[in-house]
Structures are given as C-alpha cells and as structure tokens.
C-alpha cells in the first residue's frame, strides 16, 4: 500500500489546512493509533500507510466541516495522495457524510477508533493523571454510557465500528486505550514542537 507521499509531506499538507491545537492533536493521535494497530493486527509492512491515513483523515474538517470527506479529495490530490489513501480517508465518514464504505481492515479500524480516541482523550483529561496510561476499560465504559460526557463522540459509530471488525466493544476499547497509551508522550511532545 502506498500513500504517495512522505510523512513530512503529509504533515505539511495537514498543517496547510489545520491550525487548531485540538485538530492537530487528534490527527497525531489517530496517526499513532493506526500505526499501533497495523503492527498489532499483522500489517506491519503497511504501518506507514496506515499512519498516513490516520494523520490526514480529517484534513478538511477544520475549514470545511459541512463538506467533510468530500472537500478532502482535491486537497489530497494536490498533495499527490494515492487513490487508495483517498478512498481510506473518505471511508471513515461512511453513513454520516460519505457513501464510501470501509472495506480494508485499516479502513474498518479507522472508522471504529476515530470517535473512540476522542472519548478516551476526553476521559483522560478528567483523570488525576491527565493520562490514558492508567485508564481501565471499566472506567471508560462508564463514560461511554454517560450520553452527556463528550457528547460529540458518536456512540453508534463506535458500536458499529466494533461490530464491523467482529470485536466486542470492550475489545475495541482495550486495544485503543493501549494504542493511545503507547504513544501519548511522543504525541504530546510533537504537538508542543508544532505549536512552538
């Protein structure tokens, strides 16, 4: 699988359209989570591709939220992204703002984990440690059941994503917590560098 660009080129493309720290943090988080999943699920040789999709999946969201997963196409083409990368990015909005169905395991992981990283990130901020490194699935499930907590994170998408992967909700939560914990320090350090 080929992204059509280096990591540096992908980061430049992202930063052309994304200035908000929140959006940059989300992009870096999903990048690292997809890289972790690639290795975990036996797709290590494609880890760079998985990670690039994660980094660029919301490239259009900050400036064109109403055209999310559509406005991204010319932006990604301009950055020389391959068709398979564009398909993957568009597929994470399936059923919400896109007709492109997640088919590859990576696309299914992105669909399932994208919203969940937001929920885990919000839950981590409430913890004394301000970290997900000591988070347990049981405490995340309580936050998941509280509809008012991180209300913007769609529980239906997370549930549907787990089902599409053939995993339980707990399995998806456990793996995604571990994925985020593994790169939390490096993601935060890179964000600080980007914002400096």
mmCIF file of C-alpha atoms in Angstrom:
data_model
loop_
_atom_site.group_PDB
_atom_site.id
_atom_site.type_symbol
_atom_site.label_atom_id
_atom_site.label_comp_id
_atom_site.label_asym_id
_atom_site.label_seq_id
_atom_site.Cartn_x
_atom_site.Cartn_y
_atom_site.Cartn_z
ATOM 1 C CA UNK A 1 0.000 0.000 0.000
ATOM 2 C CA UNK A 2 1.329 3.379 -0.993
ATOM 3 C CA UNK A 3 0.390 6.807 0.346
ATOM 4 C CA UNK A 4 2.107 8.697 -2.477
ATOM 5 C CA UNK A 5 3.900 10.993 -0.047
ATOM 6 C CA UNK A 6 6.419 11.031 2.767
ATOM 7 C CA UNK A 7 5.446 11.651 6.372
ATOM 8 C CA UNK A 8 6.936 15.160 6.153
ATOM 9 C CA UNK A 9 4.818 15.914 3.056
ATOM 10 C CA UNK A 10 1.701 14.568 4.766
ATOM 11 C CA UNK A 11 2.353 16.737 7.820
ATOM 12 C CA UNK A 12 2.846 19.796 5.608
ATOM 13 C CA UNK A 13 -0.479 19.078 3.858
ATOM 14 C CA UNK A 14 -2.239 18.675 7.217
ATOM 15 C CA UNK A 15 -0.818 21.916 8.600
ATOM 16 C CA UNK A 16 -1.788 23.861 5.476
ATOM 17 C CA UNK A 17 -5.461 23.433 6.427
ATOM 18 C CA UNK A 18 -5.281 22.794 10.184
ATOM 19 C CA UNK A 19 -4.120 25.348 12.744
ATOM 20 C CA UNK A 20 -6.171 24.499 15.849
ATOM 21 C CA UNK A 21 -4.199 22.596 18.530
ATOM 22 C CA UNK A 22 -7.204 20.309 19.115
ATOM 23 C CA UNK A 23 -7.306 19.200 15.472
ATOM 24 C CA UNK A 24 -3.539 18.756 15.264
ATOM 25 C CA UNK A 25 -3.571 16.651 18.442
ATOM 26 C CA UNK A 26 -6.384 14.497 17.057
ATOM 27 C CA UNK A 27 -4.519 13.948 13.776
ATOM 28 C CA UNK A 28 -1.300 12.954 15.557
ATOM 29 C CA UNK A 29 -3.226 10.686 17.933
ATOM 30 C CA UNK A 30 -5.093 8.837 15.184
ATOM 31 C CA UNK A 31 -1.848 8.553 13.199
ATOM 32 C CA UNK A 32 -0.116 6.814 16.097
ATOM 33 C CA UNK A 33 -3.153 4.647 16.905
ATOM 34 C CA UNK A 34 -3.355 3.381 13.324
ATOM 35 C CA UNK A 35 0.379 2.653 13.284
ATOM 36 C CA UNK A 36 -0.042 0.630 16.516
ATOM 37 C CA UNK A 37 -2.997 -1.281 15.057
ATOM 38 C CA UNK A 38 -1.098 -2.061 11.838
ATOM 39 C CA UNK A 39 1.612 -3.796 13.850
ATOM 40 C CA UNK A 40 -0.845 -5.392 16.293
ATOM 41 C CA UNK A 41 -3.003 -6.876 13.519
ATOM 42 C CA UNK A 42 -0.137 -8.181 11.386
ATOM 43 C CA UNK A 43 0.076 -5.395 8.789
ATOM 44 C CA UNK A 44 3.427 -4.048 9.995
ATOM 45 C CA UNK A 45 4.806 -3.691 6.461
ATOM 46 C CA UNK A 46 1.988 -1.219 5.748
ATOM 47 C CA UNK A 47 2.307 0.674 9.047
ATOM 48 C CA UNK A 48 3.490 3.880 7.335
ATOM 49 C CA UNK A 49 0.460 3.832 5.050
ATOM 50 C CA UNK A 50 -1.957 3.181 7.918
ATOM 51 C CA UNK A 51 -0.337 6.010 9.898
ATOM 52 C CA UNK A 52 -0.515 8.472 6.976
ATOM 53 C CA UNK A 53 -4.230 7.781 6.571
ATOM 54 C CA UNK A 54 -4.660 8.448 10.284
ATOM 55 C CA UNK A 55 -2.708 11.702 10.084
ATOM 56 C CA UNK A 56 -4.748 13.017 7.140
ATOM 57 C CA UNK A 57 -8.207 11.584 7.844
ATOM 58 C CA UNK A 58 -9.644 14.931 8.985
ATOM 59 C CA UNK A 59 -7.608 17.210 6.690
ATOM 60 C CA UNK A 60 -10.759 19.059 5.571
ATOM 61 C CA UNK A 61 -12.690 19.130 8.858
ATOM 62 C CA UNK A 62 -11.354 22.325 10.425
ATOM 63 C CA UNK A 63 -12.133 24.548 7.423
ATOM 64 C CA UNK A 64 -14.958 22.652 5.705
ATOM 65 C CA UNK A 65 -16.896 20.727 8.391
ATOM 66 C CA UNK A 66 -20.076 20.728 6.276
ATOM 67 C CA UNK A 67 -18.222 19.083 3.362
ATOM 68 C CA UNK A 68 -16.211 16.642 5.465
ATOM 69 C CA UNK A 69 -14.971 13.623 3.447
ATOM 70 C CA UNK A 70 -15.724 15.480 0.187
ATOM 71 C CA UNK A 71 -13.637 18.658 0.428
ATOM 72 C CA UNK A 72 -10.650 16.436 1.288
ATOM 73 C CA UNK A 73 -10.474 14.883 -2.205
ATOM 74 C CA UNK A 74 -8.908 17.857 -4.092
ATOM 75 C CA UNK A 75 -6.716 18.678 -1.059
ATOM 76 C CA UNK A 76 -5.318 15.152 -1.015
ATOM 77 C CA UNK A 77 -4.947 15.020 -4.804
ATOM 78 C CA UNK A 78 -2.956 18.250 -4.670
ATOM 79 C CA UNK A 79 -0.667 16.609 -2.085
ATOM 80 C CA UNK A 80 -0.150 13.668 -4.513
ATOM 81 C CA UNK A 81 -2.036 11.160 -2.348
ATOM 82 C CA UNK A 82 -2.790 7.824 -3.983
ATOM 83 C CA UNK A 83 -6.318 6.684 -4.794
ATOM 84 C CA UNK A 84 -6.165 4.089 -2.021
ATOM 85 C CA UNK A 85 -5.286 6.744 0.564
ATOM 86 C CA UNK A 86 -8.134 8.982 -0.634
ATOM 87 C CA UNK A 87 -10.579 6.035 -0.514
ATOM 88 C CA UNK A 88 -9.471 5.226 3.035
ATOM 89 C CA UNK A 89 -9.858 8.834 4.225
ATOM 90 C CA UNK A 90 -13.319 9.162 2.661
ATOM 91 C CA UNK A 91 -14.478 5.827 4.115
ATOM 92 C CA UNK A 92 -14.244 6.951 7.748
ATOM 93 C CA UNK A 93 -17.329 9.127 7.233
ATOM 94 C CA UNK A 94 -19.417 6.235 5.900
ATOM 95 C CA UNK A 95 -23.109 6.614 6.667
ATOM 96 C CA UNK A 96 -22.589 10.113 8.061
ATOM 97 C CA UNK A 97 -21.060 12.259 5.328
ATOM 98 C CA UNK A 98 -19.740 9.720 2.840
ATOM 99 C CA UNK A 99 -21.020 6.874 0.670
ATOM 100 C CA UNK A 100 -17.563 5.245 0.596
ATOM 101 C CA UNK A 101 -17.756 2.038 2.622
ATOM 102 C CA UNK A 102 -14.818 0.906 4.787
ATOM 103 C CA UNK A 103 -13.586 -2.317 3.185
ATOM 104 C CA UNK A 104 -9.917 -2.849 4.054
ATOM 105 C CA UNK A 105 -9.173 -3.809 7.706
ATOM 106 C CA UNK A 106 -7.357 -0.465 8.100
ATOM 107 C CA UNK A 107 -10.463 1.432 6.978
ATOM 108 C CA UNK A 108 -12.587 -0.507 9.460
ATOM 109 C CA UNK A 109 -10.111 0.239 12.253
ATOM 110 C CA UNK A 110 -10.117 3.956 11.375
ATOM 111 C CA UNK A 111 -13.924 4.025 11.339
ATOM 112 C CA UNK A 112 -14.092 2.274 14.728
ATOM 113 C CA UNK A 113 -11.230 4.008 16.524
ATOM 114 C CA UNK A 114 -11.576 7.614 15.282
ATOM 115 C CA UNK A 115 -14.505 8.616 17.520
ATOM 116 C CA UNK A 116 -13.209 6.427 20.342
ATOM 117 C CA UNK A 117 -9.877 8.292 20.512
ATOM 118 C CA UNK A 118 -11.889 11.458 21.182
ATOM 119 C CA UNK A 119 -13.800 9.776 24.009
ATOM 120 C CA UNK A 120 -10.602 8.345 25.530
ATOM 121 C CA UNK A 121 -8.861 11.729 25.237
ATOM 122 C CA UNK A 122 -11.750 13.496 26.987
ATOM 123 C CA UNK A 123 -11.858 10.821 29.714
ATOM 124 C CA UNK A 124 -8.091 11.112 30.245
ATOM 125 C CA UNK A 125 -8.428 14.853 30.952
ATOM 126 C CA UNK A 126 -10.798 14.030 33.847
ATOM 127 C CA UNK A 127 -8.312 11.674 35.500
ATOM 128 C CA UNK A 128 -5.896 12.802 38.240
ATOM 129 C CA UNK A 129 -3.020 11.668 35.993
ATOM 130 C CA UNK A 130 -4.473 13.549 32.959
ATOM 131 C CA UNK A 131 -3.345 10.457 31.050
ATOM 132 C CA UNK A 132 -4.767 7.332 29.460
ATOM 133 C CA UNK A 133 -1.750 5.251 30.515
ATOM 134 C CA UNK A 134 -3.534 4.207 33.730
ATOM 135 C CA UNK A 135 -7.059 4.021 32.266
ATOM 136 C CA UNK A 136 -9.124 0.868 32.588
ATOM 137 C CA UNK A 137 -11.867 -0.314 30.258
ATOM 138 C CA UNK A 138 -14.389 -0.308 33.144
ATOM 139 C CA UNK A 139 -13.935 3.432 33.771
ATOM 140 C CA UNK A 140 -14.111 4.193 30.037
ATOM 141 C CA UNK A 141 -17.346 2.198 29.758
ATOM 142 C CA UNK A 142 -18.920 4.399 32.444
ATOM 143 C CA UNK A 143 -18.031 7.485 30.398
ATOM 144 C CA UNK A 144 -19.324 5.755 27.252
ATOM 145 C CA UNK A 145 -22.718 5.143 28.919
ATOM 146 C CA UNK A 146 -22.974 8.770 30.070
ATOM 147 C CA UNK A 147 -24.530 10.388 26.965
ATOM 148 C CA UNK A 148 -23.701 13.887 28.224
ATOM 149 C CA UNK A 149 -19.977 13.159 28.508
ATOM 150 C CA UNK A 150 -18.073 14.038 25.303
ATOM 151 C CA UNK A 151 -21.455 14.197 23.573
ATOM 152 C CA UNK A 152 -19.804 14.889 20.201
ATOM 153 C CA UNK A 153 -18.282 11.387 20.141
ATOM 154 C CA UNK A 154 -20.838 9.147 18.442
ATOM 155 C CA UNK A 155 -21.512 6.005 20.471
ATOM 156 C CA UNK A 156 -23.336 4.482 17.498
ATOM 157 C CA UNK A 157 -20.286 4.835 15.240
ATOM 158 C CA UNK A 158 -18.066 3.251 17.904
ATOM 159 C CA UNK A 159 -20.507 0.341 18.359
ATOM 160 C CA UNK A 160 -20.955 -0.131 14.597
ATOM 161 C CA UNK A 161 -17.176 0.020 14.131
ATOM 162 C CA UNK A 162 -16.550 -2.713 16.704
ATOM 163 C CA UNK A 163 -19.217 -4.870 15.071
ATOM 164 C CA UNK A 164 -17.722 -4.392 11.574
ATOM 165 C CA UNK A 165 -14.388 -5.626 12.934
ATOM 166 C CA UNK A 166 -16.028 -8.586 14.660
ATOM 167 C CA UNK A 167 -14.849 -7.336 18.064
ATOM 168 C CA UNK A 168 -16.703 -6.681 21.291
ATOM 169 C CA UNK A 169 -16.963 -3.069 22.431
ATOM 170 C CA UNK A 170 -14.654 -3.945 25.343
ATOM 171 C CA UNK A 171 -12.046 -5.369 22.964
ATOM 172 C CA UNK A 172 -12.072 -2.210 20.839
ATOM 173 C CA UNK A 173 -11.813 -0.042 23.963
ATOM 174 C CA UNK A 174 -8.972 -2.083 25.461
ATOM 175 C CA UNK A 175 -6.926 -2.077 22.276
ATOM 176 C CA UNK A 176 -7.468 1.618 21.564
ATOM 177 C CA UNK A 177 -6.554 2.616 25.134
ATOM 178 C CA UNK A 178 -3.337 0.593 24.797
ATOM 179 C CA UNK A 179 -2.637 2.147 21.380
ATOM 180 C CA UNK A 180 -3.042 5.679 22.743
ATOM 181 C CA UNK A 181 -1.069 4.959 25.902
ATOM 182 C CA UNK A 182 1.862 3.629 23.871
ATOM 183 C CA UNK A 183 2.351 6.940 22.054
ATOM 184 C CA UNK A 184 0.850 9.506 24.430
ATOM 185 C CA UNK A 185 4.207 11.042 25.443
ATOM 186 C CA UNK A 186 5.597 11.243 21.902
ATOM 187 C CA UNK A 187 2.336 12.677 20.507
ATOM 188 C CA UNK A 188 2.250 15.388 23.188
ATOM 189 C CA UNK A 189 5.921 16.201 22.572
ATOM 190 C CA UNK A 190 5.391 16.524 18.812
ATOM 191 C CA UNK A 191 2.340 18.740 19.321
ATOM 192 C CA UNK A 192 4.397 21.068 21.523
ATOM 193 C CA UNK A 193 7.045 21.248 18.794
ATOM 194 C CA UNK A 194 4.441 22.024 16.121
ATOM 195 C CA UNK A 195 2.915 24.795 18.206
ATOM 196 C CA UNK A 196 6.227 26.337 19.272
#
